mmCIF file of C-alpha atoms in Angstrom:
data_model
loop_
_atom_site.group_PDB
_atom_site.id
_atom_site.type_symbol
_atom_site.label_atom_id
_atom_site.label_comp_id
_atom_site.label_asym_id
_atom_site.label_seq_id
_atom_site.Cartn_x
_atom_site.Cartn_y
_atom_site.Cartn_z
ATOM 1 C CA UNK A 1 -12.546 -42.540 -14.715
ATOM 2 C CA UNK A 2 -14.570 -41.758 -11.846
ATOM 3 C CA UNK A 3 -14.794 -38.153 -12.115
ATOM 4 C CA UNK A 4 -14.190 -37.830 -8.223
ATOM 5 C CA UNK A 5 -12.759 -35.037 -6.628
ATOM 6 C CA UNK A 6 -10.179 -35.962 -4.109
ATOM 7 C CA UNK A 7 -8.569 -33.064 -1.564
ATOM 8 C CA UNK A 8 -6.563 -33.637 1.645
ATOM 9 C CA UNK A 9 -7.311 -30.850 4.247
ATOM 10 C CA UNK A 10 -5.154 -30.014 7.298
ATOM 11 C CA UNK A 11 -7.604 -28.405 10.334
ATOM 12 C CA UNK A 12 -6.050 -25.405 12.272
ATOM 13 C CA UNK A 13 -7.018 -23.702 14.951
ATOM 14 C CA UNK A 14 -4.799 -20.456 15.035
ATOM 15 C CA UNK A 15 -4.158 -17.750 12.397
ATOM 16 C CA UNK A 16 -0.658 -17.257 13.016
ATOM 17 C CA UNK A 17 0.166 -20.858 12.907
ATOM 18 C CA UNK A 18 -2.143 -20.869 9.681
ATOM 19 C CA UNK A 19 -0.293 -18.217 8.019
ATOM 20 C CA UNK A 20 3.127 -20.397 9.205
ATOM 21 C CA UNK A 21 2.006 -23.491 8.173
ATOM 22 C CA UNK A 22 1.010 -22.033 4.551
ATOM 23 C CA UNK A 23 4.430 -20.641 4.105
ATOM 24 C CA UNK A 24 6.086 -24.178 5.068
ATOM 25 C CA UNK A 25 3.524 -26.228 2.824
ATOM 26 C CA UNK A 26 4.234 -23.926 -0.404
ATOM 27 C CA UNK A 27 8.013 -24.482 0.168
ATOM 28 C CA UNK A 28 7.856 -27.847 0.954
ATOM 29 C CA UNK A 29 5.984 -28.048 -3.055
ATOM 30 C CA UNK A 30 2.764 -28.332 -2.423
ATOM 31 C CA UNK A 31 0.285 -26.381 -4.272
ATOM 32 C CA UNK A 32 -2.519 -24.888 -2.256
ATOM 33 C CA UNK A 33 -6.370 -25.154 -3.474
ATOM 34 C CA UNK A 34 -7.756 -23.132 -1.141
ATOM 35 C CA UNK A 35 -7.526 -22.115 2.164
ATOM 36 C CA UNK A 36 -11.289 -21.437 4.289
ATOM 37 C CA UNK A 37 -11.507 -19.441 7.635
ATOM 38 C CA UNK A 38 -14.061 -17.949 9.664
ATOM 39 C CA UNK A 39 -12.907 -14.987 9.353
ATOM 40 C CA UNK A 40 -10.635 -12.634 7.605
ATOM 41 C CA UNK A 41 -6.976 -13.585 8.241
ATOM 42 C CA UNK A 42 -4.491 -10.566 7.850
ATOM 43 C CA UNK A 43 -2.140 -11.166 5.499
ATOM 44 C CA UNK A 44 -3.118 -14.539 3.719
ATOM 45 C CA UNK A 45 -3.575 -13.192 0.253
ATOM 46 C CA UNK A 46 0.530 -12.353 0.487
ATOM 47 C CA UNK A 47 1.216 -15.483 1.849
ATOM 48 C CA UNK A 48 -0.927 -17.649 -0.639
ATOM 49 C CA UNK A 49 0.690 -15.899 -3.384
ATOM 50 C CA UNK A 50 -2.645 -14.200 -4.431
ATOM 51 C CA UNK A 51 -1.966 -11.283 -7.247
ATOM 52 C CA UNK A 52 -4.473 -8.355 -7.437
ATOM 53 C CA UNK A 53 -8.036 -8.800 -8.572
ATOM 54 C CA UNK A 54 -8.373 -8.393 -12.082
ATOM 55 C CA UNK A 55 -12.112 -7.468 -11.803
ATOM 56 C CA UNK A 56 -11.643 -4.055 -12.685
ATOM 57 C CA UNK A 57 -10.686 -4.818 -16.311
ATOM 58 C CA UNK A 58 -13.960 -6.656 -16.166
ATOM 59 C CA UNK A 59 -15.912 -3.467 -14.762
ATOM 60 C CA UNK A 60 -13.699 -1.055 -17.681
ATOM 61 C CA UNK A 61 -14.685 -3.924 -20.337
ATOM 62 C CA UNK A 62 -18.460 -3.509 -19.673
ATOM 63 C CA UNK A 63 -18.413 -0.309 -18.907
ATOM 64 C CA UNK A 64 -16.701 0.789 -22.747
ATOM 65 C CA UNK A 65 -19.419 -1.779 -23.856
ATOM 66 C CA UNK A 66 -22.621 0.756 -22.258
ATOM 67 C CA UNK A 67 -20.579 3.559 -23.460
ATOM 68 C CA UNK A 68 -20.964 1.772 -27.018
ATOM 69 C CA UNK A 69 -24.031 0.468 -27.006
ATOM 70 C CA UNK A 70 -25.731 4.056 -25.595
ATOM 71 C CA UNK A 71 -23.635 5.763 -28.335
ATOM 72 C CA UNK A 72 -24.797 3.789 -31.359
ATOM 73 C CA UNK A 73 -28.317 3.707 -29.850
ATOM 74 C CA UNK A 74 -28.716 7.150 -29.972
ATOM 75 C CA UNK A 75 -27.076 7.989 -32.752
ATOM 76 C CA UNK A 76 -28.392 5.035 -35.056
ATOM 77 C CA UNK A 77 -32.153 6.498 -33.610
ATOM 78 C CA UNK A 78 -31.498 10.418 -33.240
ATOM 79 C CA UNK A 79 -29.471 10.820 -36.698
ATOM 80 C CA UNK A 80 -30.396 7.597 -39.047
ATOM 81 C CA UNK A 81 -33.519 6.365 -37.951
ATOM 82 C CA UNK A 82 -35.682 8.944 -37.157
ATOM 83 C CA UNK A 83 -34.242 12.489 -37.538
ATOM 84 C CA UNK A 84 -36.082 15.002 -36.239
ATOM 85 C CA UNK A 85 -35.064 18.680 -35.246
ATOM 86 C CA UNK A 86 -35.471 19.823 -31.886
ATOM 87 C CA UNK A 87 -35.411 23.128 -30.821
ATOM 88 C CA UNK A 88 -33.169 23.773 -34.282
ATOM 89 C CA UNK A 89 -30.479 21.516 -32.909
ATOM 90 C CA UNK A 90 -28.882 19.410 -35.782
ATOM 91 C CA UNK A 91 -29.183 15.811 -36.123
ATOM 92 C CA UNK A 92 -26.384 14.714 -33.741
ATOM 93 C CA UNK A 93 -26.757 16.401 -30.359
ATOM 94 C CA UNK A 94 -23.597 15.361 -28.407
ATOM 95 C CA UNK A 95 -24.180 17.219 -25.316
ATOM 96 C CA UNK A 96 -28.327 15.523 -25.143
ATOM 97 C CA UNK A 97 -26.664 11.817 -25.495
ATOM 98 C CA UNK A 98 -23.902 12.205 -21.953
ATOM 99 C CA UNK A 99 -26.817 11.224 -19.520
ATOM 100 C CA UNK A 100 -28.067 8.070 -21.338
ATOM 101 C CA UNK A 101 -24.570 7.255 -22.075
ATOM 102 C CA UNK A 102 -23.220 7.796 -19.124
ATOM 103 C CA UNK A 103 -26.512 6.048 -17.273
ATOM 104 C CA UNK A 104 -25.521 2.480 -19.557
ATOM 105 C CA UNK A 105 -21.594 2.792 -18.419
ATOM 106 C CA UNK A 106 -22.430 2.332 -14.970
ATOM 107 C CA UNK A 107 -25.539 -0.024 -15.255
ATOM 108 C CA UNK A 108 -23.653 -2.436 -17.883
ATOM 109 C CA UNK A 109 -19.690 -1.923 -15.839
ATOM 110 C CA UNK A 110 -21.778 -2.705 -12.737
ATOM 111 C CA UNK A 111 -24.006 -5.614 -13.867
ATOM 112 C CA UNK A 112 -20.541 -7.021 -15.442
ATOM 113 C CA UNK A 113 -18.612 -6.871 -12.826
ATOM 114 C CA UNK A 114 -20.842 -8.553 -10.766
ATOM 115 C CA UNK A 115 -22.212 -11.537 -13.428
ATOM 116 C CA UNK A 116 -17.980 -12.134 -13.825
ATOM 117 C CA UNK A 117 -17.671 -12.225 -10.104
ATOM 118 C CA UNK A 118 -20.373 -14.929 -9.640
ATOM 119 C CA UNK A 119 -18.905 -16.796 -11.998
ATOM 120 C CA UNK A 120 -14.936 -16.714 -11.505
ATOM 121 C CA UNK A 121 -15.826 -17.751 -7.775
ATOM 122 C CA UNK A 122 -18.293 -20.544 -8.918
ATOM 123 C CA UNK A 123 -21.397 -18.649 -7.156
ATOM 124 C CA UNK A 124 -23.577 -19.713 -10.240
ATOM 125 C CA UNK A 125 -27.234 -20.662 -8.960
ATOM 126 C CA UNK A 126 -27.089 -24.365 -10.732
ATOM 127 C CA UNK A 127 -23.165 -25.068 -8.752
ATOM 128 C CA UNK A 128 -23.298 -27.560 -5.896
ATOM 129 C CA UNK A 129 -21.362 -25.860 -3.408
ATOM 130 C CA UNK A 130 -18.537 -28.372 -1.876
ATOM 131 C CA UNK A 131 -18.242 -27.770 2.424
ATOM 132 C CA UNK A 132 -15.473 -29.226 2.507
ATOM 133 C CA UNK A 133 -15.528 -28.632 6.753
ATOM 134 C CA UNK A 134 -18.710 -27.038 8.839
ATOM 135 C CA UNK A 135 -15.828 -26.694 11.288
ATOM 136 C CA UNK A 136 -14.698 -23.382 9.145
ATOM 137 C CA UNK A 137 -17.823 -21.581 9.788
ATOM 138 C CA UNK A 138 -17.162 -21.998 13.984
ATOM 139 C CA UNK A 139 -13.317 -21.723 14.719
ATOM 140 C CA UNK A 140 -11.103 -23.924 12.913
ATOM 141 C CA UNK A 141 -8.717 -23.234 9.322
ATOM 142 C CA UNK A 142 -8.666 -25.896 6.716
ATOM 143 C CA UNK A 143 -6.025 -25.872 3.893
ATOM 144 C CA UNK A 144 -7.372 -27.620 1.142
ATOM 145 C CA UNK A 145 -4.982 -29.332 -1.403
ATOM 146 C CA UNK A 146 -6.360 -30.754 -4.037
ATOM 147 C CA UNK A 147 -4.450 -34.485 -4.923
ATOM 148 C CA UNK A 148 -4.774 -34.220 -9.025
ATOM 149 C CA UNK A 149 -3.343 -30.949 -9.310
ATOM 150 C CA UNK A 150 -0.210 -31.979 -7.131
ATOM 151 C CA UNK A 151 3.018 -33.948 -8.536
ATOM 152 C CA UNK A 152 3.231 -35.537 -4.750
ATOM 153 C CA UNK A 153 2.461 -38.636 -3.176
ATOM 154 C CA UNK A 154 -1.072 -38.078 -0.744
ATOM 155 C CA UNK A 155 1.446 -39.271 1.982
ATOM 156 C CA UNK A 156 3.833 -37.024 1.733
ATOM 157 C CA UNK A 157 1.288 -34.491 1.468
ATOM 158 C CA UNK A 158 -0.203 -35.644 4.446
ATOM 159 C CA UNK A 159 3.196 -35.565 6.515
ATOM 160 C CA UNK A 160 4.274 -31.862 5.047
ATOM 161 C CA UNK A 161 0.765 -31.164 6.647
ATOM 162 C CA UNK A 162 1.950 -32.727 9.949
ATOM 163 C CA UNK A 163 5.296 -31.338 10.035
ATOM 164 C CA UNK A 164 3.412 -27.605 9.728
ATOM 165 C CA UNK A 165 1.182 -28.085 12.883
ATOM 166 C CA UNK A 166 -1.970 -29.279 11.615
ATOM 167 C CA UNK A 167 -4.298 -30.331 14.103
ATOM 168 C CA UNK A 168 -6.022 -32.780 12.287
ATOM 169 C CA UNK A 169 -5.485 -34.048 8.002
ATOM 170 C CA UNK A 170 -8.895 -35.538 6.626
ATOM 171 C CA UNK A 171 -9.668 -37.111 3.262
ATOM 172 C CA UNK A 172 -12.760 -35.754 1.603
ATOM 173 C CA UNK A 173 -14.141 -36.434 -1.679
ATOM 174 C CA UNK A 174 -16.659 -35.014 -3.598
ATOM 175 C CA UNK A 175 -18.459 -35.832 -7.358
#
């Protein structure tokens, strides 16, 4: 097993024929790795099939985990571990712990959010990023399709490419 990476990418050079040529490569049965552009195309999430992020359940997720944390912080320290009486308040001063608590929500929902971001889109530090075209940072669209995760032949992904207008279909491979 080599452990290669093997994608066939069709090169575009207009949006709307992007978005067209999407929609006739998904019916045709292809499956879609990813599609790069230089710039944001209107309407590509619907036509890729993207659903809604999910990153807010991340944010919500950390964020309940500050709220924890900050809650048994203070109360483990203010009423367990070192009581003390303050002003003649009792040992477990709601009202004093809402700033620190609500302080951790937002710093642990934020840094969350943005550690699970960095990693669902394979922004980690240590990842080798894969160009698969300098091309898409000028004026041209690639549509990626990755061969292993596709039932069909790289020929007849190659001519469903064709048949949608691509300008150009390239091999590239990476490790």
């Amino acid at each position: 097993m080599s452990g290669n990476k093997n994608f066939v990418l069709g090169v575009y050079d207009d949006e709307d024929l992007l978005l067209k040529a999407i929609k006739d490569v998904r019916q045709s049965g292809v499956k879609i790795y990813e599609v790069f552009s230089p710039f944001p195309v209107h309407g590509i999430d619907d036509v890729l099939g993207y659903k809604g992020s999910r990153l807010s359940i991340a944010a919500f997720i950390f964020g309940l985990l500050g709220t924890t944390l900050a809650l048994t912080m203070q109360i483990g320290m203010m009423t367990f571990d070192w009581p003390m009486i303050i002003g003649g308040k009792d040992f477990f001063p709601f009202p004093t712990f809402i700033p620190v608590t609500f302080e951790l929500t937002v710093l642990l929902g934020a840094f969350g959010m943005c550690g699970t971001f960095f990693v669902v889109s394979n922004l980690k530090p240590w990842a080798k990023p894969r160009i698969f075209d300098l091309r898409i940072t000028d004026d041209k669209h690639i549509v990626a399709i990755d061969l292993d995760k596709n039932s069909m032949s790289e020929d007849e992904i190659k001519k469903a490419l064709e048949a949608s207008g691509a300008q150009e279909v390239n091999n590239k491979s990476f490790e």
